[in-house]
Amino acid sequence: MHMLHKYVPDDIIDNIKQVTENVDYFPLLCKLSKDKTSEEVKKLFAAPLISIKQNINNIIHENKQQFCALVLCIIFNDGFHTDWLKVGSVSERKNMKTDKLEYIVKEFDIDLSKEMHRNSLKAGFSTLNGTYLKLRGTEYRMIHDKIYKMAAVICGQHLTECFMKYAPPEFIQDHFIFKSLTEIQEKDDLIVLLKDQEEDYFERLLCDLKSMSLQAHSIMHS
């Protein structure tokens, strides 16, 4: 409960005794409780997903640095290293990951060669630490699998081409659905692909299959 005291007055906490620190996404819910009434806090903890999804959408529309930080941690799902944001790190160590990083940040008009841009993005990561992200050493990851799923779908709906091009193969397999093949319902936690995006999706799948085949061939002959 100590964390909740940071955001919510004691009289409100006294009225929501059912709230415990075992609730999923507790740190994030505490932060979202700030400036809310007792009744609003009760509703938040009773049905947190609605508020979390709304908060993610607010980030997308209001803070491009935090939006970018979320996207980077989703796409680099094995961990985003803050060392990649050091001056010269991208230009000096050209590889698939840094190429991917450069492309993604350009979507947000962020230029990693500029110190102010790098600092703003670092601040975006730092602000989300403990709620949406967790920091271990110099590596950021999504804080919770359920948070990852929600954020991935919502962010992917806004940057579908980017996700289709750079998300990991398992993400491509698990998070997309064709609008032309099924009746989309709001409860479907998937990124909906329009008809003109289907060809790009199949090209990405084919590319992943070729890559897997080459890796298997390399292992067999090593």
GROMACS .gro file of N, CA and C in nm, residues 67 71-72 75 100-108 155-156 158-168 171-172 176 191 197 204:
model
   96
   67PHE      N    1   0.575   0.722  -2.635
   67PHE     CA    2   0.521   0.632  -2.737
   67PHE      C    3   0.636   0.556  -2.804
   71VAL      N    4   0.720   0.149  -2.809
   71VAL     CA    5   0.737   0.075  -2.934
   71VAL      C    6   0.873   0.004  -2.937
   72LEU      N    7   0.977   0.072  -2.894
   72LEU     CA    8   1.110   0.011  -2.895
   72LEU      C    9   1.117  -0.110  -2.803
   75ILE      N   10   0.914  -0.399  -2.981
   75ILE     CA   11   0.981  -0.458  -3.097
   75ILE      C   12   1.113  -0.525  -3.057
  100LYS      N   13   1.733  -0.109  -3.751
  100LYS     CA   14   1.595  -0.113  -3.704
  100LYS      C   15   1.566   0.006  -3.613
  101LEU      N   16   1.658   0.032  -3.522
  101LEU     CA   17   1.642   0.144  -3.429
  101LEU      C   18   1.630   0.277  -3.504
  102GLU      N   19   1.717   0.299  -3.600
  102GLU     CA   20   1.714   0.424  -3.676
  102GLU      C   21   1.581   0.441  -3.748
  103TYR      N   22   1.532   0.335  -3.808
  103TYR     CA   23   1.407   0.343  -3.882
  103TYR      C   24   1.291   0.375  -3.787
  104ILE      N   25   1.287   0.309  -3.674
  104ILE     CA   26   1.175   0.327  -3.581
  104ILE      C   27   1.171   0.470  -3.526
  105VAL      N   28   1.286   0.521  -3.482
  105VAL     CA   29   1.285   0.655  -3.423
  105VAL      C   30   1.251   0.762  -3.526
  106LYS      N   31   1.280   0.735  -3.653
  106LYS     CA   32   1.242   0.831  -3.758
  106LYS      C   33   1.091   0.845  -3.768
  107GLU      N   34   1.019   0.739  -3.734
  107GLU     CA   35   0.873   0.746  -3.734
  107GLU      C   36   0.823   0.854  -3.637
  108PHE      N   37   0.906   0.885  -3.538
  108PHE     CA   38   0.868   0.982  -3.435
  108PHE      C   39   0.943   1.115  -3.451
  155CYS      N   40  -0.030  -0.003  -2.995
  155CYS     CA   41   0.076   0.066  -3.069
  155CYS      C   42   0.085   0.014  -3.212
  156GLY      N   43   0.068  -0.117  -3.227
  156GLY     CA   44   0.074  -0.177  -3.360
  156GLY      C   45  -0.037  -0.130  -3.451
  158HIS      N   46  -0.142   0.166  -3.461
  158HIS     CA   47  -0.104   0.300  -3.506
  158HIS      C   48   0.019   0.298  -3.598
  159LEU      N   49   0.100   0.194  -3.587
  159LEU     CA   50   0.223   0.184  -3.667
  159LEU      C   51   0.231   0.045  -3.732
  160THR      N   52   0.127   0.011  -3.804
  160THR     CA   53   0.116  -0.125  -3.857
  160THR      C   54   0.232  -0.161  -3.950
  161GLU      N   55   0.267  -0.072  -4.041
  161GLU     CA   56   0.376  -0.102  -4.136
  161GLU      C   57   0.508  -0.121  -4.063
  162CYS      N   58   0.533  -0.037  -3.966
  162CYS     CA   59   0.657  -0.045  -3.888
  162CYS      C   60   0.664  -0.179  -3.814
  163PHE      N   61   0.556  -0.218  -3.750
  163PHE     CA   62   0.554  -0.344  -3.676
  163PHE      C   63   0.567  -0.463  -3.771
  164MET      N   64   0.500  -0.454  -3.886
  164MET     CA   65   0.506  -0.565  -3.979
  164MET      C   66   0.649  -0.583  -4.033
  165LYS      N   67   0.721  -0.476  -4.042
  165LYS     CA   68   0.856  -0.483  -4.096
  165LYS      C   69   0.960  -0.524  -3.991
  166TYR      N   70   0.943  -0.477  -3.868
  166TYR     CA   71   1.052  -0.491  -3.771
  166TYR      C   72   1.020  -0.574  -3.646
  167ALA      N   73   0.895  -0.609  -3.623
  167ALA     CA   74   0.864  -0.690  -3.505
  167ALA      C   75   0.924  -0.829  -3.520
  168PRO      N   76   0.949  -0.898  -3.409
  168PRO     CA   77   1.006  -1.034  -3.415
  168PRO      C   78   0.911  -1.131  -3.487
  171PHE      N   79   0.600  -1.240  -3.308
  171PHE     CA   80   0.500  -1.133  -3.300
  171PHE      C   81   0.416  -1.131  -3.427
  172ILE      N   82   0.482  -1.143  -3.540
  172ILE     CA   83   0.412  -1.142  -3.670
  172ILE      C   84   0.310  -1.255  -3.676
  176PHE      N   85  -0.151  -1.050  -3.568
  176PHE     CA   86  -0.219  -0.990  -3.682
  176PHE      C   87  -0.340  -1.073  -3.725
  191ILE      N   88  -0.398  -0.695  -3.422
  191ILE     CA   89  -0.381  -0.583  -3.513
  191ILE      C   90  -0.447  -0.620  -3.645
  197GLN      N   91  -0.275  -0.446  -4.721
  197GLN     CA   92  -0.158  -0.477  -4.638
  197GLN      C   93  -0.128  -0.627  -4.634
  204ARG      N   94   0.653  -1.074  -4.546
  204ARG     CA   95   0.728  -1.082  -4.421
  204ARG      C   96   0.733  -1.227  -4.371
   0.00000   0.00000   0.00000
